[in-house]
Amino acid sequence: MAKYLAKRIFYLILTLFIVITVTFFLMKLLPGTPLTNQAKLSQSQIALIYKQYGLDKPEWQQYLLYLAGAVKGDFGTSFQFSDQPVSYLLSSRIGPSLQIGLQAMVVGVVLGILVGAIGAMRQNTWVDTTTTVVSILGISIPSFVLAVLLQYYLGLKAQLFPIAEWGGFIYTVLPTLALGATPLAESARFVRTEMVDVLSSDYIELAKAKGLSRMGVIYHHALRNSLIPLITIVGPLAVNIMTGSMVVENIFSIPGIGEQFVKSVLTNDYPTIMGLTIIYSFMLCVVLLFTDILYGIVDPRIRLTGKAN
Amino acid sequence: MDNENNILEVRNLQVNFKTYAGDVKAIRNVSFDLRKGETLAIVGESGSGKSVTTRTIMGLNASNADIVSGSIMYKGQDLLKKSEQEMEGIRGQDIAEIFQDPMTSLDPTMKIGRQIAEPLMVHKGMKKDKAWAQALEMMKLVGITDAESRINDYPHQFSGGMRQRIVIAIALINYPEVLIADEPTTALDVTIQAQILNLMKELQDKISTSIIFITHDLGVVAGMADRVAVMYAGKIVEYGTVDEIFYNPKHPYTWGLLSSMPTLDSSGDELPSIPGTPPDLLDPPTGDAFAARNAYALKIDTEQEPPFFKVSDTHYAATWLLHPDAPQVTPPAQIVERQKKYAKMQQALAQAQQTTGPVEEEEEQQ
Amino acid sequence: MADTAKLPADSFKPMSADDRAALDSEKIAAPSLTFMQDAWRRLKKNKGAWVSLILLALIFILAFGSAIASPHDPNQVHPEYANLPSKIPGIGINGFNGTLVQAGQRIDAYKQAGATGAHYLMGTDYLGRDLLSRVLYGTRISLIIALVATLFDLTIGVTYGIFSGWKGGRVDTFMQRVIEIILSIPNLVVIVLLILILKPGMLSIIIAIALTSWTNMARLVRAQTLEIKEQEYILAARTLGESSLKIAFKHLLPNLSSVIIINTMFTIPSAIFFEATLSYIGIGISSPQASLGTLLNDGQKNFQFLPYQMWWPALVLCIIMLAFNLLGDGLRDAFDPRTKE
């Protein structure tokens, strides 16, 4: 297990290194400079600004400096806000994004398990049909459409929740719902399929032959076996939430990293884009590592062999 | 013939399966008895309805199964009339089942101790500690070495033979009256097969249970069963004691089955097989379902289903060949041989009876 | 036990040859179906998938047909007819009759704009362009982007997956590592980076989506290839000396087809979703071109007052997504013999 963990952490670092390298040189391909948005400046002013951003050095030096900085969490200075380091910009904004993202994940997955399990238990009845329709709708309606609808009907019309900005928990409800819909739908579908499969397996037949009641069979045998594989889709769900948050944070004017990403893209603020790319990649890698380890802990078949596949 | 020695009486059972193409008549009027302490083998090729019969007894048929008629009397009560809840009380307590594939019939994420103890906790309301202690005893009984340390292991840590022992332990933990073994050795290696069969016989003596033994392998039957019922196309075509079926078979299908079984004294010739395939039970043929594959078929076989004809008090066969008007036919040479041996055995038995008095128990033929 | 009823005298003659011929024991009562026929039969039984297929066909015909015959020119500006609500002739329900609430009073917007004779089924946008024509046009652009991107994704993903699975060993491990690295950045981030490099526009959107979305296909195809590779018929083909390329096309591809078809049905809606998100953010299709995403973005700005401007494109987008998802589900069930009833 320790050996496996060490290997995985090594791969995580390697992946991040490749991500940083590739993004850095991709960004160098871009035409913009910190001066693109500025008015006409004198030669000496330009030289000064180039020095400030370290752009006067050869590219390989810039790269090494950036790499050294990134290890310490320093991603350079923003083009857009020339006095702000990217790391400060991001660290002040990551809190709201994490809160909404985690809430959406927890709410979505827990409700999804419930909906999926109920659907599988009542397979081919109207209950099953209803839960299937709910989950397929959740997958088909983009989060930004849902966000606008929630904002208008629950926020503006019904006055139940604030329509935008960032304050206490009440401000997180609508964005959480908008972002949680897809994880809910995806996990409901996944759990239903998995559980239908498990329910037709031989060991469920044996459990019935032991005289277990219907609920006993579900609770003791079917649920655990169908929930373990759910861990594998947590990574993709995290991606989904990150993607969705870019638009949803914009709609609800939440000062998170998703909103910052869109802003930076529209203003060609490359250092910030790079920093965000690395942050996103880092978070995703951690989620994937975490889910892999969790899978190894809960599934006895993997626990002892110490292999991931 | 409702004998009080019978623990289970199946009468006129008919089960259909609803499919897109129509009703598949999987069980067509099956009746049989299971006596206390005996082993009844139900033999037939795949699709003959053996497994459906046992599933119906357990009340575990697929949702598209439709029990058209019949009764299954267990201790004077019809299992088919029981509610789902009443059946839950019977399954694993009075009637237990061993499944075919030990590789898939254990829960992969549950410790085997828990899996064996579960029927105790469900039916006897036992607390965990006590149930586990009994599970441990049962593990030793079914021959799992080092049971103390293995009770916390998961199924994937056991070999196929060991897993089948665990499945047997689960089935026997409540000392059921009836044990249904649905091809319990088919998925195992030949050497392991013999171990498992010996174990089952040994345990049957210890806990005096009646066994319904489902198999397609006649070789296994000889050592295991007291009586044999041969099934074909959803019907029982012949039943009798193991000696009667093996040495004095009357139904051409049983002839075919026996001839296609290799024996030590069968000479080097090619092993005979039964030509053709079983009929499609979506649309079973009128008359005898076996007629199309039967070299001895009579005209009436295509018109009318044969009733059971009595051969002896314990031996019946459903073939028109036993009708008094039917022509005398000579069975395949191998069967004639068997019948001759049987006649000799009977003679020897009669002589022995004259000299030493009645034999207490039928001798078993390996 | 024995039957005592009188039986005809000839009953016990051996069965005649004719009788025997009539009894064909090989007869199968259920009609035999090939794999594809069977899948098709099951697909047709799945109402959701069937309706989706018809809906999608309709949307395709309308969206691409509108290139030839559109109700109005999607780019024709009529400032005097700006922001007219939906008006569907014969329907009197508020919201579809050309009226809207202004300063607390329901008024006929068409009369006010002096367009009593006209009726725009989905209304008009802020420049007076016919929304129906815009939606049809936008749907066409969205579908083209999704289809072309999916086509690329198919070729890259399938080739990569087959190669990786077939080669196995170190090559496979390396190729899977590459995929893992690509998957360690959220797709949308990569797409945005690529579009920034390639300059926003339809072509760069297609390339960006194609370059990122093949990983899923590659993984599925690889897993399936690994499984099929071990099958006896592949071994037989190899033993007979068939070339690897021939085996790939004759044996592998047909057996991968269901995985590929099903996954395509899920790739298309995700490409549509990415395009809509990009346009919504503001780095997608730019005016006067339109896609469902840009229409949504435009509509969202006025949602409070002119909700129809977002409802219509949102509805079309959701229907397309829903239909592809349902069809994908239906195909998966149809191709999976285990779900056979």
mmCIF file of N, CA and C in Angstrom, chain B residues 76-121:
data_model
loop_
_atom_site.group_PDB
_atom_site.id
_atom_site.type_symbol
_atom_site.label_atom_id
_atom_site.label_comp_id
_atom_site.label_asym_id
_atom_site.label_seq_id
_atom_site.Cartn_x
_atom_site.Cartn_y
_atom_site.Cartn_z
ATOM 1 N N GLY B 76 -47.260 -30.841 4.709
ATOM 2 C CA GLY B 76 -48.697 -30.635 4.680
ATOM 3 C C GLY B 76 -49.146 -29.251 4.235
ATOM 4 N N GLN B 77 -48.218 -28.398 3.849
ATOM 5 C CA GLN B 77 -48.633 -27.061 3.405
ATOM 6 C C GLN B 77 -48.148 -26.807 1.991
ATOM 7 N N ASP B 78 -48.978 -26.105 1.234
ATOM 8 C CA ASP B 78 -48.638 -25.837 -0.160
ATOM 9 C C ASP B 78 -47.732 -24.609 -0.246
ATOM 10 N N LEU B 79 -46.497 -24.831 -0.678
ATOM 11 C CA LEU B 79 -45.544 -23.719 -0.765
ATOM 12 C C LEU B 79 -45.985 -22.675 -1.777
ATOM 13 N N LEU B 80 -46.723 -23.126 -2.790
ATOM 14 C CA LEU B 80 -47.142 -22.185 -3.834
ATOM 15 C C LEU B 80 -48.190 -21.205 -3.322
ATOM 16 N N LYS B 81 -48.843 -21.565 -2.221
ATOM 17 C CA LYS B 81 -49.874 -20.669 -1.676
ATOM 18 C C LYS B 81 -49.322 -19.755 -0.593
ATOM 19 N N LYS B 82 -48.028 -19.910 -0.266
ATOM 20 C CA LYS B 82 -47.427 -19.112 0.809
ATOM 21 C C LYS B 82 -47.168 -17.688 0.330
ATOM 22 N N SER B 83 -47.243 -16.763 1.283
ATOM 23 C CA SER B 83 -46.895 -15.382 0.954
ATOM 24 C C SER B 83 -45.371 -15.266 0.861
ATOM 25 N N GLU B 84 -44.926 -14.169 0.284
ATOM 26 C CA GLU B 84 -43.488 -13.946 0.144
ATOM 27 C C GLU B 84 -42.813 -13.970 1.512
ATOM 28 N N GLN B 85 -43.493 -13.368 2.492
ATOM 29 C CA GLN B 85 -42.915 -13.313 3.833
ATOM 30 C C GLN B 85 -42.800 -14.701 4.460
ATOM 31 N N GLU B 86 -43.821 -15.523 4.257
ATOM 32 C CA GLU B 86 -43.767 -16.885 4.796
ATOM 33 C C GLU B 86 -42.643 -17.671 4.123
ATOM 34 N N MET B 87 -42.462 -17.421 2.809
ATOM 35 C CA MET B 87 -41.392 -18.120 2.089
ATOM 36 C C MET B 87 -40.025 -17.721 2.623
ATOM 37 N N GLU B 88 -39.887 -16.430 2.985
ATOM 38 C CA GLU B 88 -38.607 -15.973 3.552
ATOM 39 C C GLU B 88 -38.272 -16.773 4.806
ATOM 40 N N GLY B 89 -39.300 -17.108 5.591
ATOM 41 C CA GLY B 89 -39.082 -17.890 6.804
ATOM 42 C C GLY B 89 -38.677 -19.325 6.508
ATOM 43 N N ILE B 90 -39.063 -19.819 5.335
ATOM 44 C CA ILE B 90 -38.774 -21.209 4.978
ATOM 45 C C ILE B 90 -37.409 -21.339 4.307
ATOM 46 N N ARG B 91 -37.123 -20.359 3.428
ATOM 47 C CA ARG B 91 -35.850 -20.399 2.705
ATOM 48 C C ARG B 91 -34.683 -20.256 3.666
ATOM 49 N N GLY B 92 -33.699 -21.138 3.523
ATOM 50 C CA GLY B 92 -32.521 -21.032 4.367
ATOM 51 C C GLY B 92 -32.732 -21.625 5.745
ATOM 52 N N GLN B 93 -33.990 -21.939 6.087
ATOM 53 C CA GLN B 93 -34.309 -22.530 7.384
ATOM 54 C C GLN B 93 -34.762 -23.976 7.190
ATOM 55 N N ASP B 94 -35.824 -24.175 6.402
ATOM 56 C CA ASP B 94 -36.319 -25.530 6.128
ATOM 57 C C ASP B 94 -35.773 -26.069 4.808
ATOM 58 N N ILE B 95 -35.711 -25.181 3.822
ATOM 59 C CA ILE B 95 -35.218 -25.599 2.514
ATOM 60 C C ILE B 95 -34.034 -24.696 2.154
ATOM 61 N N ALA B 96 -32.915 -25.290 1.844
ATOM 62 C CA ALA B 96 -31.743 -24.503 1.467
ATOM 63 C C ALA B 96 -31.247 -24.948 0.104
ATOM 64 N N GLU B 97 -30.469 -24.101 -0.519
ATOM 65 C CA GLU B 97 -30.014 -24.439 -1.863
ATOM 66 C C GLU B 97 -28.518 -24.181 -2.026
ATOM 67 N N ILE B 98 -27.890 -25.060 -2.787
ATOM 68 C CA ILE B 98 -26.493 -24.872 -3.175
ATOM 69 C C ILE B 98 -26.474 -24.570 -4.658
ATOM 70 N N PHE B 99 -25.794 -23.495 -5.026
ATOM 71 C CA PHE B 99 -25.831 -23.094 -6.429
ATOM 72 C C PHE B 99 -24.670 -23.665 -7.212
ATOM 73 N N GLN B 100 -24.816 -23.515 -8.515
ATOM 74 C CA GLN B 100 -23.885 -24.140 -9.438
ATOM 75 C C GLN B 100 -22.480 -23.548 -9.386
ATOM 76 N N ASP B 101 -22.401 -22.207 -9.408
ATOM 77 C CA ASP B 101 -21.088 -21.603 -9.620
ATOM 78 C C ASP B 101 -20.573 -20.938 -8.349
ATOM 79 N N PRO B 102 -19.639 -21.576 -7.656
ATOM 80 C CA PRO B 102 -19.153 -20.996 -6.395
ATOM 81 C C PRO B 102 -18.359 -19.710 -6.632
ATOM 82 N N MET B 103 -17.908 -19.493 -7.876
ATOM 83 C CA MET B 103 -17.113 -18.295 -8.129
ATOM 84 C C MET B 103 -17.978 -17.044 -8.057
ATOM 85 N N THR B 104 -19.255 -17.168 -8.350
ATOM 86 C CA THR B 104 -20.097 -15.973 -8.384
ATOM 87 C C THR B 104 -21.166 -15.960 -7.305
ATOM 88 N N SER B 105 -21.304 -17.044 -6.543
ATOM 89 C CA SER B 105 -22.444 -17.054 -5.633
ATOM 90 C C SER B 105 -22.125 -16.546 -4.223
ATOM 91 N N LEU B 106 -20.903 -16.055 -4.017
ATOM 92 C CA LEU B 106 -20.599 -15.438 -2.721
ATOM 93 C C LEU B 106 -20.441 -13.930 -2.905
ATOM 94 N N ASP B 107 -20.919 -13.180 -1.931
ATOM 95 C CA ASP B 107 -20.813 -11.720 -1.986
ATOM 96 C C ASP B 107 -19.338 -11.318 -1.902
ATOM 97 N N PRO B 108 -18.803 -10.673 -2.939
ATOM 98 C CA PRO B 108 -17.367 -10.394 -2.980
ATOM 99 C C PRO B 108 -16.888 -9.408 -1.922
ATOM 100 N N THR B 109 -17.795 -8.641 -1.340
ATOM 101 C CA THR B 109 -17.337 -7.611 -0.414
ATOM 102 C C THR B 109 -17.708 -7.920 1.037
ATOM 103 N N MET B 110 -18.084 -9.168 1.331
ATOM 104 C CA MET B 110 -18.458 -9.504 2.701
ATOM 105 C C MET B 110 -17.583 -10.644 3.205
ATOM 106 N N LYS B 111 -17.131 -10.516 4.448
ATOM 107 C CA LYS B 111 -16.316 -11.577 5.036
ATOM 108 C C LYS B 111 -17.123 -12.877 5.054
ATOM 109 N N ILE B 112 -16.423 -13.997 4.826
ATOM 110 C CA ILE B 112 -17.183 -15.234 4.678
ATOM 111 C C ILE B 112 -17.817 -15.664 5.992
ATOM 112 N N GLY B 113 -17.210 -15.298 7.112
ATOM 113 C CA GLY B 113 -17.801 -15.631 8.404
ATOM 114 C C GLY B 113 -19.199 -15.041 8.499
ATOM 115 N N ARG B 114 -19.307 -13.801 8.114
ATOM 116 C CA ARG B 114 -20.585 -13.108 8.128
ATOM 117 C C ARG B 114 -21.576 -13.787 7.175
ATOM 118 N N GLN B 115 -21.059 -14.199 6.024
ATOM 119 C CA GLN B 115 -21.951 -14.817 5.038
ATOM 120 C C GLN B 115 -22.497 -16.150 5.530
ATOM 121 N N ILE B 116 -21.634 -16.890 6.242
ATOM 122 C CA ILE B 116 -22.106 -18.180 6.769
ATOM 123 C C ILE B 116 -23.044 -17.958 7.947
ATOM 124 N N ALA B 117 -22.749 -16.941 8.757
ATOM 125 C CA ALA B 117 -23.540 -16.699 9.966
ATOM 126 C C ALA B 117 -24.898 -16.070 9.645
ATOM 127 N N GLU B 118 -24.995 -15.463 8.467
ATOM 128 C CA GLU B 118 -26.197 -14.691 8.157
ATOM 129 C C GLU B 118 -27.513 -15.464 8.347
ATOM 130 N N PRO B 119 -27.623 -16.713 7.853
ATOM 131 C CA PRO B 119 -28.901 -17.430 8.047
ATOM 132 C C PRO B 119 -29.253 -17.602 9.524
ATOM 133 N N LEU B 120 -28.246 -17.753 10.386
ATOM 134 C CA LEU B 120 -28.520 -17.888 11.822
ATOM 135 C C LEU B 120 -29.091 -16.599 12.374
ATOM 136 N N MET B 121 -28.476 -15.479 11.940
ATOM 137 C CA MET B 121 -28.924 -14.194 12.451
ATOM 138 C C MET B 121 -30.326 -13.878 11.948
#
